[in-house]
mmCIF file of C-alpha atoms in Angstrom:
data_model
loop_
_atom_site.group_PDB
_atom_site.id
_atom_site.type_symbol
_atom_site.label_atom_id
_atom_site.label_comp_id
_atom_site.label_asym_id
_atom_site.label_seq_id
_atom_site.Cartn_x
_atom_site.Cartn_y
_atom_site.Cartn_z
ATOM 1 C CA MET A 163 -167.391 51.185 -227.658
ATOM 2 C CA ASN A 164 -170.137 51.832 -230.194
ATOM 3 C CA LYS A 165 -173.241 49.739 -229.877
ATOM 4 C CA MET A 166 -174.108 46.939 -232.254
ATOM 5 C CA ILE A 167 -176.830 47.728 -234.751
ATOM 6 C CA THR A 168 -179.310 45.033 -235.595
ATOM 7 C CA LEU A 169 -181.741 45.589 -238.425
ATOM 8 C CA SER A 170 -185.371 44.624 -237.970
ATOM 9 C CA GLU A 171 -186.794 42.159 -240.470
ATOM 10 C CA ILE A 172 -188.605 44.890 -242.395
ATOM 11 C CA GLU A 173 -185.490 47.088 -242.466
ATOM 12 C CA GLN A 174 -183.429 44.174 -243.713
ATOM 13 C CA ASP A 175 -186.013 43.596 -246.465
ATOM 14 C CA ALA A 176 -186.069 47.287 -247.371
ATOM 15 C CA MET A 177 -182.279 47.455 -247.608
ATOM 16 C CA VAL A 178 -182.038 44.270 -249.662
ATOM 17 C CA GLU A 179 -184.731 45.530 -252.021
ATOM 18 C CA SER A 180 -183.241 48.992 -252.424
ATOM 19 C CA PHE A 181 -179.719 47.649 -252.994
ATOM 20 C CA ASN A 182 -181.078 45.025 -255.372
ATOM 21 C CA ILE A 183 -182.570 47.777 -257.497
ATOM 22 C CA SER A 184 -179.606 50.139 -257.198
ATOM 23 C CA VAL A 185 -176.855 47.587 -257.794
ATOM 24 C CA GLY A 186 -179.026 46.090 -260.518
ATOM 25 C CA ARG A 187 -178.842 49.447 -262.295
ATOM 26 C CA ALA A 188 -175.077 49.483 -261.753
ATOM 27 C CA ALA A 189 -174.772 45.948 -263.128
ATOM 28 C CA ALA A 190 -176.770 46.973 -266.215
ATOM 29 C CA SER A 191 -174.220 49.758 -266.762
ATOM 30 C CA LEU A 192 -171.330 47.302 -266.343
ATOM 31 C CA SER A 193 -172.959 44.878 -268.763
ATOM 32 C CA GLU A 194 -173.402 47.696 -271.309
ATOM 33 C CA MET A 195 -169.769 48.715 -270.918
ATOM 34 C CA LEU A 196 -168.404 45.204 -271.279
ATOM 35 C CA GLY A 197 -170.886 43.807 -273.782
ATOM 36 C CA ARG A 198 -171.283 40.749 -271.500
ATOM 37 C CA GLU A 199 -173.983 39.489 -269.190
ATOM 38 C CA VAL A 200 -173.392 40.352 -265.536
ATOM 39 C CA ILE A 201 -174.886 38.002 -262.953
ATOM 40 C CA LEU A 202 -175.709 39.348 -259.509
ATOM 41 C CA SER A 203 -175.866 37.402 -256.270
ATOM 42 C CA ILE A 204 -178.555 38.034 -253.666
ATOM 43 C CA PRO A 205 -177.300 40.915 -251.508
ATOM 44 C CA GLU A 206 -176.119 40.183 -247.996
ATOM 45 C CA ILE A 207 -176.297 43.321 -245.886
ATOM 46 C CA GLU A 208 -174.822 43.865 -242.459
ATOM 47 C CA ILE A 209 -174.122 46.954 -240.441
ATOM 48 C CA LEU A 210 -170.842 46.366 -238.678
ATOM 49 C CA ARG A 211 -168.770 48.264 -236.187
ATOM 50 C CA ARG A 212 -165.241 48.783 -237.427
ATOM 51 C CA ASP A 213 -163.896 46.236 -234.946
ATOM 52 C CA GLU A 214 -166.266 43.581 -236.290
ATOM 53 C CA VAL A 215 -165.135 43.894 -239.903
ATOM 54 C CA GLU A 216 -162.078 41.620 -239.746
ATOM 55 C CA LYS A 217 -164.022 38.719 -238.269
ATOM 56 C CA LYS A 218 -166.867 39.116 -240.753
ATOM 57 C CA VAL A 219 -164.812 39.317 -243.917
ATOM 58 C CA GLY A 220 -162.646 36.371 -242.793
ATOM 59 C CA GLU A 221 -160.125 34.837 -245.179
ATOM 60 C CA GLU A 222 -161.772 36.550 -248.132
ATOM 61 C CA GLY A 223 -160.901 39.883 -246.552
ATOM 62 C CA LYS A 224 -157.182 39.158 -246.856
ATOM 63 C CA ARG A 225 -157.159 38.996 -250.659
ATOM 64 C CA ASP A 226 -155.450 41.816 -252.528
ATOM 65 C CA ILE A 227 -157.982 44.203 -253.944
ATOM 66 C CA ASP A 228 -158.035 47.005 -256.490
ATOM 67 C CA GLY A 229 -160.730 49.378 -255.350
ATOM 68 C CA VAL A 230 -162.442 52.641 -256.129
ATOM 69 C CA CYS A 231 -163.787 55.033 -253.513
ATOM 70 C CA GLN A 232 -166.536 57.563 -254.275
ATOM 71 C CA GLN A 233 -167.434 60.108 -251.638
ATOM 72 C CA PHE A 234 -171.087 61.144 -251.688
ATOM 73 C CA SER A 235 -173.247 63.661 -249.885
ATOM 74 C CA GLY A 236 -176.913 64.519 -249.859
ATOM 75 C CA PRO A 237 -179.617 63.517 -247.382
ATOM 76 C CA PHE A 238 -176.899 61.310 -245.875
ATOM 77 C CA SER A 239 -173.156 61.244 -246.588
ATOM 78 C CA GLY A 240 -170.477 58.613 -246.751
ATOM 79 C CA ARG A 241 -168.265 56.722 -249.117
ATOM 80 C CA ALA A 242 -169.145 53.986 -251.560
ATOM 81 C CA LEU A 243 -166.442 51.437 -252.370
ATOM 82 C CA LEU A 244 -166.165 49.142 -255.342
ATOM 83 C CA LEU A 245 -163.775 46.278 -254.673
ATOM 84 C CA PHE A 246 -162.266 43.940 -257.263
ATOM 85 C CA PRO A 247 -159.730 41.181 -256.619
ATOM 86 C CA ALA A 248 -156.471 42.595 -257.997
ATOM 87 C CA GLU A 249 -155.921 39.619 -260.304
ATOM 88 C CA ASN A 250 -159.205 40.421 -262.131
ATOM 89 C CA SER A 251 -158.567 44.016 -263.001
ATOM 90 C CA LEU A 252 -156.433 43.567 -266.117
ATOM 91 C CA GLU A 253 -159.000 41.159 -267.587
ATOM 92 C CA LEU A 254 -161.707 43.733 -266.921
ATOM 93 C CA VAL A 255 -159.769 46.405 -268.806
ATOM 94 C CA ARG A 256 -159.089 44.018 -271.685
ATOM 95 C CA ILE A 257 -162.810 43.246 -272.123
ATOM 96 C CA LEU A 258 -163.707 46.898 -271.693
ATOM 97 C CA LEU A 259 -161.493 48.096 -274.529
ATOM 98 C CA ARG A 260 -162.914 45.368 -276.805
ATOM 99 C CA GLU A 261 -160.017 45.594 -279.192
ATOM 100 C CA GLU A 262 -156.557 44.229 -279.557
ATOM 101 C CA VAL A 263 -154.295 46.493 -277.595
ATOM 102 C CA ASP A 264 -150.836 45.562 -276.388
ATOM 103 C CA MET A 265 -150.105 44.524 -272.830
ATOM 104 C CA ALA A 266 -148.087 47.676 -272.127
ATOM 105 C CA PHE A 267 -151.069 49.853 -273.012
ATOM 106 C CA LEU A 268 -153.451 47.651 -270.983
ATOM 107 C CA THR A 269 -151.206 47.916 -267.939
ATOM 108 C CA GLU A 270 -150.852 51.658 -268.434
ATOM 109 C CA MET A 271 -154.628 52.088 -268.594
ATOM 110 C CA GLU A 272 -155.457 49.662 -265.774
ATOM 111 C CA GLU A 273 -155.812 52.154 -262.928
ATOM 112 C CA GLU A 274 -157.592 54.768 -265.080
ATOM 113 C CA ALA A 275 -159.976 52.134 -266.387
ATOM 114 C CA LEU A 276 -160.829 50.853 -262.930
ATOM 115 C CA LEU A 277 -161.478 54.401 -261.746
ATOM 116 C CA GLU A 278 -163.881 54.994 -264.605
ATOM 117 C CA VAL A 279 -165.599 51.629 -264.070
ATOM 118 C CA GLY A 280 -165.967 52.549 -260.392
ATOM 119 C CA ASN A 281 -167.208 56.008 -261.288
ATOM 120 C CA ILE A 282 -169.909 54.599 -263.577
ATOM 121 C CA LEU A 283 -170.986 51.730 -261.308
ATOM 122 C CA LEU A 284 -171.078 53.669 -258.063
ATOM 123 C CA ASN A 285 -172.802 56.630 -259.712
ATOM 124 C CA ALA A 286 -175.422 54.309 -261.225
ATOM 125 C CA CYS A 287 -176.019 52.861 -257.769
ATOM 126 C CA LEU A 288 -176.141 56.260 -256.017
ATOM 127 C CA SER A 289 -178.285 57.785 -258.785
ATOM 128 C CA ASN A 290 -180.826 55.081 -258.193
ATOM 129 C CA PHE A 291 -180.821 55.839 -254.466
ATOM 130 C CA SER A 292 -181.339 59.500 -255.351
ATOM 131 C CA HIS A 293 -184.371 58.512 -257.426
ATOM 132 C CA LEU A 294 -185.759 56.174 -254.736
ATOM 133 C CA LEU A 295 -185.319 58.708 -251.952
ATOM 134 C CA ASP A 296 -186.248 61.706 -254.107
ATOM 135 C CA HIS A 297 -183.186 63.718 -253.131
ATOM 136 C CA GLU A 298 -180.063 64.773 -255.022
ATOM 137 C CA ILE A 299 -176.861 62.972 -254.033
ATOM 138 C CA THR A 300 -173.671 64.715 -255.081
ATOM 139 C CA THR A 301 -170.500 62.749 -255.740
ATOM 140 C CA ASP A 302 -166.830 63.683 -255.751
ATOM 141 C CA ILE A 303 -164.102 62.576 -258.112
ATOM 142 C CA PRO A 304 -163.372 58.880 -257.450
ATOM 143 C CA SER A 305 -160.040 57.775 -256.033
ATOM 144 C CA SER A 306 -158.276 54.434 -256.300
ATOM 145 C CA LEU A 307 -157.569 52.076 -253.410
ATOM 146 C CA LYS A 308 -155.179 49.183 -252.906
ATOM 147 C CA GLY A 309 -154.814 46.598 -250.153
ATOM 148 C CA SER A 310 -156.950 43.821 -248.715
ATOM 149 C CA ILE A 311 -160.709 44.322 -248.166
ATOM 150 C CA HIS A 312 -160.079 44.503 -244.437
ATOM 151 C CA GLU A 313 -157.177 46.980 -244.728
ATOM 152 C CA ILE A 314 -159.093 49.212 -247.145
ATOM 153 C CA ILE A 315 -162.243 49.345 -245.039
ATOM 154 C CA MET A 316 -160.327 50.004 -241.809
ATOM 155 C CA ARG A 317 -158.072 52.648 -243.371
ATOM 156 C CA GLU A 318 -160.881 54.455 -245.171
ATOM 157 C CA SER A 319 -163.342 54.418 -242.270
ATOM 158 C CA GLU A 320 -160.680 55.687 -239.842
ATOM 159 C CA LYS A 321 -159.911 58.652 -242.109
ATOM 160 C CA LYS A 322 -163.341 60.165 -241.564
ATOM 161 C CA ASN A 323 -164.013 58.573 -238.226
ATOM 162 C CA GLU A 324 -166.860 56.564 -239.673
ATOM 163 C CA ASP A 325 -167.929 54.189 -236.925
ATOM 164 C CA TYR A 326 -169.989 51.817 -238.991
ATOM 165 C CA VAL A 327 -169.669 49.983 -242.222
ATOM 166 C CA LEU A 328 -172.722 49.055 -244.187
ATOM 167 C CA LEU A 329 -171.207 46.001 -245.783
ATOM 168 C CA LEU A 330 -173.086 44.985 -248.836
ATOM 169 C CA ARG A 331 -171.763 41.739 -250.147
ATOM 170 C CA MET A 332 -173.297 41.503 -253.531
ATOM 171 C CA ALA A 333 -171.087 39.665 -255.926
ATOM 172 C CA PHE A 334 -171.373 40.509 -259.570
ATOM 173 C CA VAL A 335 -169.894 38.008 -261.926
ATOM 174 C CA VAL A 336 -169.098 38.838 -265.523
ATOM 175 C CA LYS A 337 -170.205 35.889 -267.643
ATOM 176 C CA GLU A 338 -167.499 34.167 -269.695
ATOM 177 C CA ALA A 339 -164.824 35.947 -267.685
ATOM 178 C CA ASP A 340 -163.419 35.248 -264.277
ATOM 179 C CA ILE A 341 -164.364 38.593 -262.753
ATOM 180 C CA ALA A 342 -166.275 39.205 -259.537
ATOM 181 C CA GLY A 343 -166.482 42.279 -257.347
ATOM 182 C CA TYR A 344 -168.067 43.705 -254.215
ATOM 183 C CA ILE A 345 -169.597 46.992 -253.112
ATOM 184 C CA ALA A 346 -169.391 48.454 -249.591
ATOM 185 C CA PHE A 347 -170.714 51.687 -248.050
ATOM 186 C CA LEU A 348 -168.985 53.525 -245.204
ATOM 187 C CA MET A 349 -171.087 55.885 -243.103
ATOM 188 C CA ASP A 350 -170.963 57.437 -239.680
ATOM 189 C CA ILE A 351 -173.774 56.814 -237.203
ATOM 190 C CA GLN A 352 -175.684 60.009 -238.048
ATOM 191 C CA ALA A 353 -175.579 59.282 -241.765
ATOM 192 C CA LEU A 354 -176.598 55.715 -241.151
ATOM 193 C CA ASP A 355 -179.581 56.804 -239.059
ATOM 194 C CA LEU A 356 -180.656 59.264 -241.741
ATOM 195 C CA PHE A 357 -180.317 56.589 -244.399
ATOM 196 C CA ARG A 358 -182.483 54.207 -242.350
ATOM 197 C CA GLN A 359 -185.002 56.994 -241.773
ATOM 198 C CA LYS A 360 -185.189 57.835 -245.486
ATOM 199 C CA LEU A 361 -185.636 54.191 -246.408
ATOM 200 C CA ALA A 362 -188.431 53.829 -243.850
ATOM 201 C CA ALA A 363 -190.173 56.884 -245.290
ATOM 202 C CA TYR A 364 -189.875 55.507 -248.816
ATOM 203 C CA PHE A 365 -191.136 52.021 -247.960
ATOM 204 C CA GLY A 366 -193.718 53.321 -245.477
ATOM 205 C CA TYR A 367 -192.732 51.740 -242.162
ATOM 206 C CA SER A 368 -191.945 53.595 -238.957
ATOM 207 C CA TYR A 369 -188.406 54.301 -237.825
ATOM 208 C CA GLU A 370 -187.255 56.627 -235.086
ATOM 209 C CA ILE A 371 -183.691 57.902 -234.829
ATOM 210 C CA PRO A 372 -182.355 56.286 -231.668
ATOM 211 C CA SER A 373 -181.318 58.627 -228.861
ATOM 212 C CA PRO A 374 -177.535 58.737 -228.257
ATOM 213 C CA MET B 200 -170.542 62.916 -297.178
ATOM 214 C CA ASN B 201 -170.071 64.781 -293.911
ATOM 215 C CA PRO B 202 -167.804 67.800 -294.117
ATOM 216 C CA LYS B 203 -164.873 67.579 -291.728
ATOM 217 C CA LYS B 204 -165.750 68.720 -288.238
ATOM 218 C CA THR B 205 -163.880 69.188 -284.994
ATOM 219 C CA ILE B 206 -165.090 67.780 -281.704
ATOM 220 C CA LEU B 207 -163.655 68.478 -278.273
ATOM 221 C CA ILE B 208 -163.868 65.830 -275.525
ATOM 222 C CA VAL B 209 -163.389 67.185 -272.002
ATOM 223 C CA ASP B 210 -163.003 64.415 -269.426
ATOM 224 C CA ASP B 211 -160.501 63.722 -266.649
ATOM 225 C CA SER B 212 -160.713 60.005 -267.460
ATOM 226 C CA ARG B 213 -158.122 59.060 -270.060
ATOM 227 C CA LEU B 214 -160.071 55.853 -270.667
ATOM 228 C CA THR B 215 -163.225 57.748 -271.615
ATOM 229 C CA ARG B 216 -161.267 60.101 -273.860
ATOM 230 C CA PHE B 217 -159.653 57.096 -275.556
ATOM 231 C CA MET B 218 -162.922 55.158 -276.007
ATOM 232 C CA LEU B 219 -164.954 58.143 -277.200
ATOM 233 C CA LYS B 220 -162.228 59.190 -279.620
ATOM 234 C CA SER B 221 -162.123 55.636 -281.044
ATOM 235 C CA LEU B 222 -165.927 55.586 -281.388
ATOM 236 C CA LEU B 223 -166.016 58.950 -283.175
ATOM 237 C CA LEU B 224 -163.132 58.190 -285.528
ATOM 238 C CA LYS B 225 -164.707 54.828 -286.423
ATOM 239 C CA ASN B 226 -167.808 56.698 -287.621
ATOM 240 C CA TYR B 227 -166.158 59.905 -288.833
ATOM 241 C CA PRO B 228 -162.596 58.985 -289.873
ATOM 242 C CA ASP B 229 -161.880 62.435 -291.292
ATOM 243 C CA TRP B 230 -162.912 64.405 -288.234
ATOM 244 C CA LYS B 231 -160.513 66.094 -285.898
ATOM 245 C CA VAL B 232 -160.938 64.933 -282.304
ATOM 246 C CA LEU B 233 -159.374 67.139 -279.636
ATOM 247 C CA ASP B 234 -159.330 66.281 -275.971
ATOM 248 C CA ALA B 235 -158.798 68.002 -272.648
ATOM 249 C CA ALA B 236 -158.475 66.598 -269.122
ATOM 250 C CA ASN B 237 -159.883 69.672 -267.368
ATOM 251 C CA ALA B 238 -161.599 73.018 -267.865
ATOM 252 C CA ASP B 239 -158.369 75.027 -268.166
ATOM 253 C CA GLU B 240 -157.142 72.869 -271.026
ATOM 254 C CA ALA B 241 -160.577 73.006 -272.668
ATOM 255 C CA LEU B 242 -160.762 76.808 -272.510
ATOM 256 C CA LYS B 243 -157.295 77.061 -274.080
ATOM 257 C CA ILE B 244 -158.316 74.703 -276.900
ATOM 258 C CA VAL B 245 -161.490 76.643 -277.752
ATOM 259 C CA GLU B 246 -159.449 79.872 -277.853
ATOM 260 C CA GLU B 247 -157.098 78.368 -280.405
ATOM 261 C CA ASN B 248 -159.410 76.147 -282.495
ATOM 262 C CA ARG B 249 -162.772 76.282 -284.172
ATOM 263 C CA VAL B 250 -164.753 73.549 -282.422
ATOM 264 C CA ASP B 251 -168.067 72.210 -283.810
ATOM 265 C CA PHE B 252 -169.102 69.881 -280.960
ATOM 266 C CA ILE B 253 -168.149 69.597 -277.293
ATOM 267 C CA THR B 254 -168.713 66.850 -274.694
ATOM 268 C CA LEU B 255 -168.108 67.609 -271.015
ATOM 269 C CA ASP B 256 -167.679 65.326 -268.031
ATOM 270 C CA VAL B 257 -169.282 66.704 -264.838
ATOM 271 C CA ASN B 258 -166.938 65.670 -262.003
ATOM 272 C CA MET B 259 -163.481 66.921 -262.894
ATOM 273 C CA PRO B 260 -160.664 68.432 -260.847
ATOM 274 C CA GLY B 261 -161.018 72.234 -260.842
ATOM 275 C CA MET B 262 -164.048 73.663 -262.624
ATOM 276 C CA ASP B 263 -166.894 71.158 -262.980
ATOM 277 C CA GLY B 264 -168.555 70.366 -266.285
ATOM 278 C CA VAL B 265 -171.811 72.205 -265.583
ATOM 279 C CA THR B 266 -169.961 75.464 -264.792
ATOM 280 C CA LEU B 267 -167.700 75.012 -267.805
ATOM 281 C CA GLY B 268 -170.719 74.214 -269.987
ATOM 282 C CA THR B 269 -172.510 77.358 -268.842
ATOM 283 C CA GLU B 270 -169.425 79.421 -269.707
ATOM 284 C CA LEU B 271 -168.990 77.754 -273.099
ATOM 285 C CA ARG B 272 -172.697 78.154 -273.900
ATOM 286 C CA LYS B 273 -172.328 81.944 -273.394
ATOM 287 C CA ARG B 274 -169.300 82.079 -275.682
ATOM 288 C CA PHE B 275 -170.604 79.677 -278.328
ATOM 289 C CA PRO B 276 -174.403 79.924 -278.375
ATOM 290 C CA GLY B 277 -174.836 77.792 -281.498
ATOM 291 C CA THR B 278 -172.385 74.978 -280.739
ATOM 292 C CA PRO B 279 -173.859 71.629 -279.668
ATOM 293 C CA ILE B 280 -172.509 70.945 -276.171
ATOM 294 C CA ALA B 281 -173.388 67.851 -274.112
ATOM 295 C CA LEU B 282 -172.737 66.810 -270.559
ATOM 296 C CA LEU B 283 -171.410 63.238 -270.729
ATOM 297 C CA THR B 284 -171.551 61.836 -267.234
ATOM 298 C CA ALA B 285 -172.042 58.809 -265.007
ATOM 299 C CA ASN B 286 -174.125 61.002 -262.706
ATOM 300 C CA ILE B 287 -177.448 60.139 -264.333
ATOM 301 C CA GLN B 288 -179.638 61.648 -261.625
ATOM 302 C CA GLN B 289 -182.622 63.722 -262.685
ATOM 303 C CA ALA B 290 -181.076 66.712 -260.875
ATOM 304 C CA THR B 291 -178.013 66.559 -263.164
ATOM 305 C CA GLN B 292 -180.193 66.239 -266.263
ATOM 306 C CA ASP B 293 -182.185 69.273 -265.082
ATOM 307 C CA LYS B 294 -178.945 71.254 -264.602
ATOM 308 C CA ALA B 295 -177.893 70.369 -268.163
ATOM 309 C CA ARG B 296 -181.229 71.523 -269.547
ATOM 310 C CA ALA B 297 -181.140 74.758 -267.521
ATOM 311 C CA ALA B 298 -177.671 75.530 -268.882
ATOM 312 C CA GLY B 299 -178.784 74.848 -272.471
ATOM 313 C CA LEU B 300 -176.709 71.666 -272.726
ATOM 314 C CA ASN B 301 -177.567 68.215 -274.044
ATOM 315 C CA PHE B 302 -177.272 65.235 -271.722
ATOM 316 C CA LEU B 303 -175.497 61.967 -272.550
ATOM 317 C CA PRO B 304 -175.220 59.187 -269.952
ATOM 318 C CA LYS B 305 -172.185 57.035 -269.223
ATOM 319 C CA PRO B 306 -171.427 54.278 -270.039
ATOM 320 C CA LEU B 307 -170.870 55.513 -273.584
ATOM 321 C CA ASN B 308 -173.850 54.736 -275.778
ATOM 322 C CA GLU B 309 -172.860 54.809 -279.446
ATOM 323 C CA GLU B 310 -176.404 55.368 -280.690
ATOM 324 C CA LEU B 311 -177.006 58.382 -278.413
ATOM 325 C CA ILE B 312 -173.614 59.905 -279.171
ATOM 326 C CA LEU B 313 -174.135 59.605 -282.931
ATOM 327 C CA GLU B 314 -177.627 61.050 -282.540
ATOM 328 C CA PHE B 315 -176.179 64.055 -280.650
ATOM 329 C CA VAL B 316 -173.688 64.598 -283.465
ATOM 330 C CA ALA B 317 -176.252 64.073 -286.253
ATOM 331 C CA ASN B 318 -178.695 66.534 -284.656
ATOM 332 C CA GLY B 319 -175.967 69.151 -284.461
ATOM 333 C CA GLU B 320 -174.733 68.845 -288.017
#
């Protein structure tokens, strides 16, 4: 079984700060798209083994989700996930289009719209990481996901044999609309180590890649 | 009064094509707005139509927007062509500049899009 990874206090601070900035940029993009204020929660970051995910996400993890997955590669590789409760997605599309369109058209556009929202949000977040870490991060075409948070994370991480999930629980709430979402990152152990190393270099604390 | 122009939107996202088309037609009701979901469709459209402006997404199935932009720039040296992408990294902006393309970020920004069009008229 893979070992548990515990972040030191300074690493925890560095991750919170970097995700605060990066998701903040993503939230600014969402706010611009929707023409509404987007409120962010304080990020909660944990690095979990796959087998720990179910326990950690609890009851919340059983809700049906519409998600978007964006594969990325660069100094470290993995997948970024944007997760919205399924019941929110139609409302999101309605606000996004900002005009009276019929329900049939809204429903028809729902998946496309979520993909594009995911594309813009996750790219904003990854672009900010690219800027922070001074390295290009390339992204693939986003794909859509359905299921519960737990099912999605397990299914997606198993596909690429990613052992660890960097679970970032940072809720963003669209003001005057009942919409909230989450972002998660899936990485294997090597990518995770490189990510931690890059963050340490950026913030100026020491970090050594652990021996296997 | 602006003479009628034709603009081609190349983006695999139907939502972006829909929103950009609405934005352009709101400001230029007489213009012709063509759209393509990938590079193959775009290349066919430019063979068959005179196009005055082009916007290109970067991440698309098949040929990416930077490669397509480089090809279109060779064929149409005077046509304003912009990458319109969520990938707002400096590296992507540098690639646009190197290929002789403008850069427009997503989400769609009406002011920047109209500026791109106005500068090209």
